mmCIF file of C-alpha atoms in Angstrom:
data_model
loop_
_atom_site.group_PDB
_atom_site.id
_atom_site.type_symbol
_atom_site.label_atom_id
_atom_site.label_comp_id
_atom_site.label_asym_id
_atom_site.label_seq_id
_atom_site.Cartn_x
_atom_site.Cartn_y
_atom_site.Cartn_z
ATOM 1 C CA ILE A 1 35.559 -7.978 -49.412
ATOM 2 C CA GLU A 2 33.030 -7.410 -52.170
ATOM 3 C CA ASP A 3 35.114 -9.452 -54.634
ATOM 4 C CA HIS A 4 34.756 -12.517 -52.392
ATOM 5 C CA ALA A 5 31.007 -12.196 -51.838
ATOM 6 C CA GLU A 6 30.175 -15.465 -53.589
ATOM 7 C CA MET A 7 32.533 -17.432 -51.356
ATOM 8 C CA LEU A 8 32.377 -15.559 -48.046
ATOM 9 C CA GLY A 9 28.624 -15.061 -48.305
ATOM 10 C CA GLN A 10 28.047 -18.807 -47.995
ATOM 11 C CA ALA A 11 27.428 -20.158 -44.495
ATOM 12 C CA ASP A 12 28.739 -23.458 -43.161
ATOM 13 C CA ARG A 13 25.349 -24.183 -41.571
ATOM 14 C CA GLN A 14 22.480 -24.303 -44.042
ATOM 15 C CA ALA A 15 20.042 -23.055 -41.438
ATOM 16 C CA ASP A 16 22.052 -19.820 -41.148
ATOM 17 C CA GLN A 17 22.530 -19.286 -44.888
ATOM 18 C CA ALA A 18 19.957 -16.512 -45.312
ATOM 19 C CA LEU A 19 21.173 -14.569 -42.261
ATOM 20 C CA HIS A 20 24.844 -15.106 -43.178
ATOM 21 C CA ALA A 21 24.372 -13.849 -46.744
ATOM 22 C CA ALA A 22 22.271 -10.837 -45.673
ATOM 23 C CA LEU A 23 24.769 -9.943 -42.955
ATOM 24 C CA TYR A 24 27.642 -10.147 -45.427
ATOM 25 C CA GLU A 25 25.823 -7.792 -47.814
ATOM 26 C CA GLY A 26 25.228 -5.459 -44.870
ATOM 27 C CA ILE A 27 28.954 -5.418 -44.119
ATOM 28 C CA ILE A 28 29.731 -4.518 -47.721
ATOM 29 C CA ASP A 29 27.161 -1.708 -47.515
ATOM 30 C CA MET A 30 28.805 -0.455 -44.310
ATOM 31 C CA THR A 31 32.272 -0.400 -45.926
ATOM 32 C CA LEU A 32 31.053 1.343 -49.077
ATOM 33 C CA HIS A 33 28.703 3.949 -47.609
ATOM 34 C CA ASP A 34 29.591 4.110 -43.905
ATOM 35 C CA GLU A 35 25.899 3.359 -43.298
ATOM 36 C CA THR A 36 24.627 0.904 -40.674
ATOM 37 C CA ARG A 37 20.885 0.908 -41.377
ATOM 38 C CA MET A 38 20.961 -2.186 -43.580
ATOM 39 C CA VAL A 39 22.994 -4.348 -41.229
ATOM 40 C CA ASN A 40 20.993 -3.087 -38.229
ATOM 41 C CA SER A 41 17.735 -4.038 -39.937
ATOM 42 C CA VAL A 42 19.075 -7.500 -40.765
ATOM 43 C CA LEU A 43 20.206 -8.100 -37.189
ATOM 44 C CA GLU A 44 16.983 -6.828 -35.612
ATOM 45 C CA SER A 45 14.868 -9.059 -37.837
ATOM 46 C CA ALA A 46 17.129 -12.072 -37.227
ATOM 47 C CA ALA A 47 17.138 -11.442 -33.456
ATOM 48 C CA ALA A 48 13.337 -11.374 -33.346
ATOM 49 C CA HIS A 49 13.252 -14.695 -35.198
ATOM 50 C CA ALA A 50 15.922 -16.196 -32.924
ATOM 51 C CA VAL A 51 13.925 -15.258 -29.818
ATOM 52 C CA ALA A 52 10.711 -16.568 -31.364
ATOM 53 C CA VAL A 53 12.235 -19.992 -32.048
ATOM 54 C CA GLY A 54 14.056 -20.096 -28.693
ATOM 55 C CA ARG A 55 17.592 -19.825 -30.078
ATOM 56 C CA PRO A 56 20.078 -18.897 -27.316
ATOM 57 C CA LEU A 57 21.976 -15.633 -27.691
ATOM 58 C CA THR A 58 25.361 -17.382 -27.514
ATOM 59 C CA ASP A 59 24.409 -19.601 -30.448
ATOM 60 C CA PHE A 60 22.947 -16.661 -32.375
ATOM 61 C CA LEU A 61 26.180 -14.680 -31.914
ATOM 62 C CA GLY A 62 28.047 -17.553 -33.549
ATOM 63 C CA VAL A 63 26.813 -16.423 -36.997
ATOM 64 C CA PRO A 64 28.655 -13.056 -37.089
ATOM 65 C CA GLN A 65 31.604 -14.591 -35.259
ATOM 66 C CA ARG A 66 32.069 -17.275 -37.921
ATOM 67 C CA LEU A 67 31.703 -14.654 -40.648
ATOM 68 C CA ARG A 68 34.372 -12.509 -38.992
ATOM 69 C CA GLU A 69 36.749 -15.489 -38.843
ATOM 70 C CA ARG A 70 36.250 -16.250 -42.541
ATOM 71 C CA ILE A 71 36.896 -12.622 -43.527
ATOM 72 C CA TRP A 72 40.011 -12.512 -41.379
ATOM 73 C CA LEU A 73 41.294 -15.718 -42.960
ATOM 74 C CA ARG A 74 40.641 -14.490 -46.501
ATOM 75 C CA LEU A 75 42.322 -11.109 -45.910
ATOM 76 C CA GLY A 76 45.324 -12.847 -44.423
ATOM 77 C CA GLU A 77 45.621 -15.017 -47.534
ATOM 78 C CA GLU A 78 44.963 -12.301 -50.140
ATOM 79 C CA VAL A 79 46.599 -9.143 -48.766
ATOM 80 C CA ASP A 80 50.151 -8.288 -47.759
ATOM 81 C CA PRO A 81 50.757 -8.193 -43.997
ATOM 82 C CA GLU A 82 50.933 -4.408 -43.484
ATOM 83 C CA PRO A 83 47.756 -3.408 -45.379
ATOM 84 C CA ALA A 84 46.090 -6.587 -44.106
ATOM 85 C CA PHE A 85 46.636 -5.398 -40.525
ATOM 86 C CA VAL A 86 44.925 -2.076 -41.300
ATOM 87 C CA MET A 87 42.020 -3.861 -43.015
ATOM 88 C CA LEU A 88 41.646 -6.348 -40.182
ATOM 89 C CA ALA A 89 41.494 -3.505 -37.662
ATOM 90 C CA ALA A 90 38.733 -1.903 -39.752
ATOM 91 C CA VAL A 91 36.892 -5.212 -39.946
ATOM 92 C CA ASP A 92 37.044 -5.508 -36.165
ATOM 93 C CA VAL A 93 35.441 -2.074 -35.831
ATOM 94 C CA LEU A 94 32.605 -3.282 -38.053
ATOM 95 C CA PHE A 95 32.112 -6.410 -36.016
ATOM 96 C CA VAL A 96 32.186 -4.567 -32.690
ATOM 97 C CA HIS A 97 29.180 -2.662 -33.988
ATOM 98 C CA ILE A 98 27.567 -5.864 -35.275
ATOM 99 C CA ILE A 99 28.021 -7.688 -31.953
ATOM 100 C CA ARG A 100 26.661 -4.731 -29.981
ATOM 101 C CA VAL A 101 23.608 -4.390 -32.234
ATOM 102 C CA THR A 102 23.066 -8.154 -32.157
ATOM 103 C CA ILE A 103 23.025 -8.247 -28.353
ATOM 104 C CA ASP A 104 20.826 -5.147 -28.069
ATOM 105 C CA ALA A 105 18.382 -6.432 -30.695
ATOM 106 C CA TYR A 106 18.192 -9.850 -29.029
ATOM 107 C CA GLU A 107 17.551 -8.333 -25.592
ATOM 108 C CA GLU A 108 14.901 -5.995 -26.999
ATOM 109 C CA ALA A 109 13.200 -8.863 -28.813
ATOM 110 C CA SER A 110 13.288 -10.885 -25.581
ATOM 111 C CA LYS A 111 11.629 -8.035 -23.678
ATOM 112 C CA LEU A 112 8.934 -7.703 -26.320
ATOM 113 C CA ALA A 113 8.388 -11.463 -26.331
ATOM 114 C CA THR A 114 8.140 -11.495 -22.530
ATOM 115 C CA ALA A 115 5.688 -8.603 -22.579
ATOM 116 C CA ALA A 116 3.662 -10.307 -25.305
ATOM 117 C CA LYS A 117 3.676 -13.545 -23.331
ATOM 118 C CA ALA A 118 2.585 -11.717 -20.184
ATOM 119 C CA THR A 119 -0.190 -10.029 -22.137
ATOM 120 C CA GLU A 120 -1.293 -13.372 -23.557
ATOM 121 C CA ILE A 121 -1.200 -14.987 -20.104
ATOM 122 C CA SER A 122 -3.235 -12.099 -18.727
ATOM 123 C CA ARG A 123 -5.725 -12.464 -21.588
ATOM 124 C CA LEU A 124 -6.010 -16.196 -21.034
ATOM 125 C CA TYR A 125 -6.464 -15.676 -17.296
ATOM 126 C CA ALA A 126 -9.190 -13.103 -17.897
ATOM 127 C CA GLU A 127 -10.884 -15.400 -20.411
ATOM 128 C CA SER A 128 -10.633 -18.319 -18.001
ATOM 129 C CA GLU A 129 -12.033 -16.225 -15.159
ATOM 130 C CA ARG A 130 -14.901 -15.063 -17.368
ATOM 131 C CA LYS A 131 -15.743 -18.641 -18.301
ATOM 132 C CA VAL A 132 -15.603 -19.719 -14.645
ATOM 133 C CA MET A 133 -17.985 -16.903 -13.708
ATOM 134 C CA GLU A 134 -20.347 -17.841 -16.534
ATOM 135 C CA TYR A 135 -20.178 -21.504 -15.504
ATOM 136 C CA THR A 136 -20.862 -20.549 -11.875
ATOM 137 C CA VAL A 137 -23.925 -18.563 -12.921
ATOM 138 C CA GLU A 138 -25.164 -21.431 -15.098
ATOM 139 C CA VAL A 139 -24.651 -23.957 -12.299
ATOM 140 C CA ALA A 140 -26.441 -21.732 -9.796
ATOM 141 C CA ARG A 141 -29.378 -21.297 -12.169
ATOM 142 C CA ALA A 142 -29.449 -25.017 -12.905
ATOM 143 C CA ASN A 143 -29.411 -25.832 -9.186
ATOM 144 C CA ARG A 144 -32.294 -23.423 -8.565
ATOM 145 C CA GLU A 145 -34.249 -24.986 -11.415
ATOM 146 C CA LEU A 146 -33.550 -28.484 -10.083
ATOM 147 C CA ALA A 147 -34.676 -27.401 -6.629
ATOM 148 C CA ARG A 148 -37.859 -25.913 -8.117
ATOM 149 C CA LEU A 149 -38.590 -29.100 -10.074
ATOM 150 C CA GLU A 150 -37.886 -31.203 -7.002
ATOM 151 C CA GLN A 151 -40.373 -29.103 -5.020
ATOM 152 C CA VAL A 152 -42.950 -29.359 -7.793
ATOM 153 C CA LYS A 153 -42.511 -33.137 -7.813
ATOM 154 C CA THR A 154 -42.823 -33.328 -4.019
ATOM 155 C CA ASP A 155 -45.905 -31.106 -3.996
ATOM 156 C CA PHE A 156 -47.513 -33.131 -6.762
ATOM 157 C CA ILE A 157 -46.899 -36.450 -5.014
ATOM 158 C CA SER A 158 -48.154 -35.076 -1.703
ATOM 159 C CA ILE A 159 -51.313 -33.585 -3.197
ATOM 160 C CA ALA A 160 -52.006 -36.642 -5.358
ATOM 161 C CA ALA A 161 -51.500 -39.025 -2.442
ATOM 162 C CA HIS A 162 -53.793 -37.056 -0.151
ATOM 163 C CA GLU A 163 -56.422 -36.749 -2.858
ATOM 164 C CA LEU A 164 -56.327 -40.515 -3.416
ATOM 165 C CA LYS A 165 -56.349 -41.354 0.260
ATOM 166 C CA THR A 166 -59.775 -39.832 0.916
ATOM 167 C CA PRO A 167 -61.778 -41.893 -1.624
ATOM 168 C CA LEU A 168 -59.698 -44.965 -0.802
ATOM 169 C CA THR A 169 -60.670 -44.693 2.841
ATOM 170 C CA LEU A 170 -64.306 -44.594 1.765
ATOM 171 C CA ILE A 171 -63.837 -47.676 -0.419
ATOM 172 C CA GLN A 172 -62.258 -49.593 2.468
ATOM 173 C CA GLY A 173 -65.110 -48.583 4.765
ATOM 174 C CA TYR A 174 -67.759 -49.686 2.325
ATOM 175 C CA VAL A 175 -65.962 -53.001 1.760
ATOM 176 C CA ASN A 176 -66.039 -53.674 5.502
ATOM 177 C CA ILE A 177 -69.761 -52.859 5.571
ATOM 178 C CA LEU A 178 -70.419 -55.166 2.631
ATOM 179 C CA ARG A 179 -68.569 -58.010 4.346
ATOM 180 C CA GLU A 180 -70.908 -57.694 7.323
ATOM 181 C CA LEU A 181 -74.104 -57.385 5.277
ATOM 182 C CA LEU A 182 -73.481 -59.974 2.544
ATOM 183 C CA ALA A 183 -74.274 -63.651 3.063
ATOM 184 C CA ASP A 184 -73.426 -65.020 -0.381
ATOM 185 C CA GLU A 185 -69.930 -66.479 -0.400
ATOM 186 C CA ARG A 186 -69.324 -65.489 -4.030
ATOM 187 C CA THR A 187 -70.279 -61.875 -3.307
ATOM 188 C CA ILE A 188 -68.148 -61.878 -0.137
ATOM 189 C CA SER A 189 -65.201 -63.151 -2.224
ATOM 190 C CA LEU A 190 -65.671 -60.228 -4.617
ATOM 191 C CA ALA A 191 -65.785 -57.824 -1.676
ATOM 192 C CA ASP A 192 -62.571 -59.373 -0.311
ATOM 193 C CA GLY A 193 -60.926 -58.843 -3.713
ATOM 194 C CA ILE A 194 -61.927 -55.163 -3.653
ATOM 195 C CA GLY A 195 -60.566 -54.940 -0.086
ATOM 196 C CA ARG A 196 -57.207 -56.443 -1.051
ATOM 197 C CA GLY A 197 -56.938 -54.046 -3.982
ATOM 198 C CA ALA A 198 -57.733 -51.116 -1.709
ATOM 199 C CA GLU A 199 -55.105 -52.259 0.803
ATOM 200 C CA ARG A 200 -52.513 -52.526 -1.992
ATOM 201 C CA MET A 201 -53.402 -49.060 -3.196
ATOM 202 C CA ASN A 202 -53.155 -47.760 0.365
ATOM 203 C CA MET A 203 -49.590 -49.150 0.643
ATOM 204 C CA ILE A 204 -48.648 -47.386 -2.596
ATOM 205 C CA ILE A 205 -50.090 -44.121 -1.314
ATOM 206 C CA GLU A 206 -48.140 -44.449 1.939
ATOM 207 C CA ASP A 207 -44.941 -44.979 -0.075
ATOM 208 C CA MET A 208 -45.728 -41.857 -2.091
ATOM 209 C CA LEU A 209 -46.210 -39.846 1.095
ATOM 210 C CA ASP A 210 -42.917 -41.150 2.466
ATOM 211 C CA LEU A 211 -41.190 -40.133 -0.775
ATOM 212 C CA SER A 212 -42.605 -36.618 -0.630
ATOM 213 C CA ALA A 213 -41.604 -36.124 3.023
#
């Protein structure tokens, strides 16, 4: 198997080249040292990446399956039938382990991703709730301030209108007295002008009082 590393370590799909080559080296390490740590590490890392990018498990399992088929084909071409059968049986043992680890690693990565997603959703919900509460407080404060300003405006208009109404009433009274006492037409005309101005001002004051009501 090691003698054919350059050929068998190449993947048909370019996207799987890195995983295919690393997995092949892991298989060689397993056959030489009866040690699974390297291939397990490769599969766990690849499974985490597959879950992260949304690659289905069935598609992910295709990588070791295609590698197994290529090794089987090469052994059948290079080795006599009897020793080839023994080697193929050994290869199948390796790939049973690889498939099992691949599935377990993928499922574990999926659980971690789901937990991480749930944690993120929970965080986002908490953040959203916090912002809603802050917004509610701000709106309540703003509404109270608007109500206060509205009351200040109403009070000001009411006070100003009442304060203006008293001297205006006096002006209108004096104008009426002047009209009765004056004989000069020009002076009467001036008094009438003052009266019309007072009446106009009185209408404005009444509007202000209506607005403040």
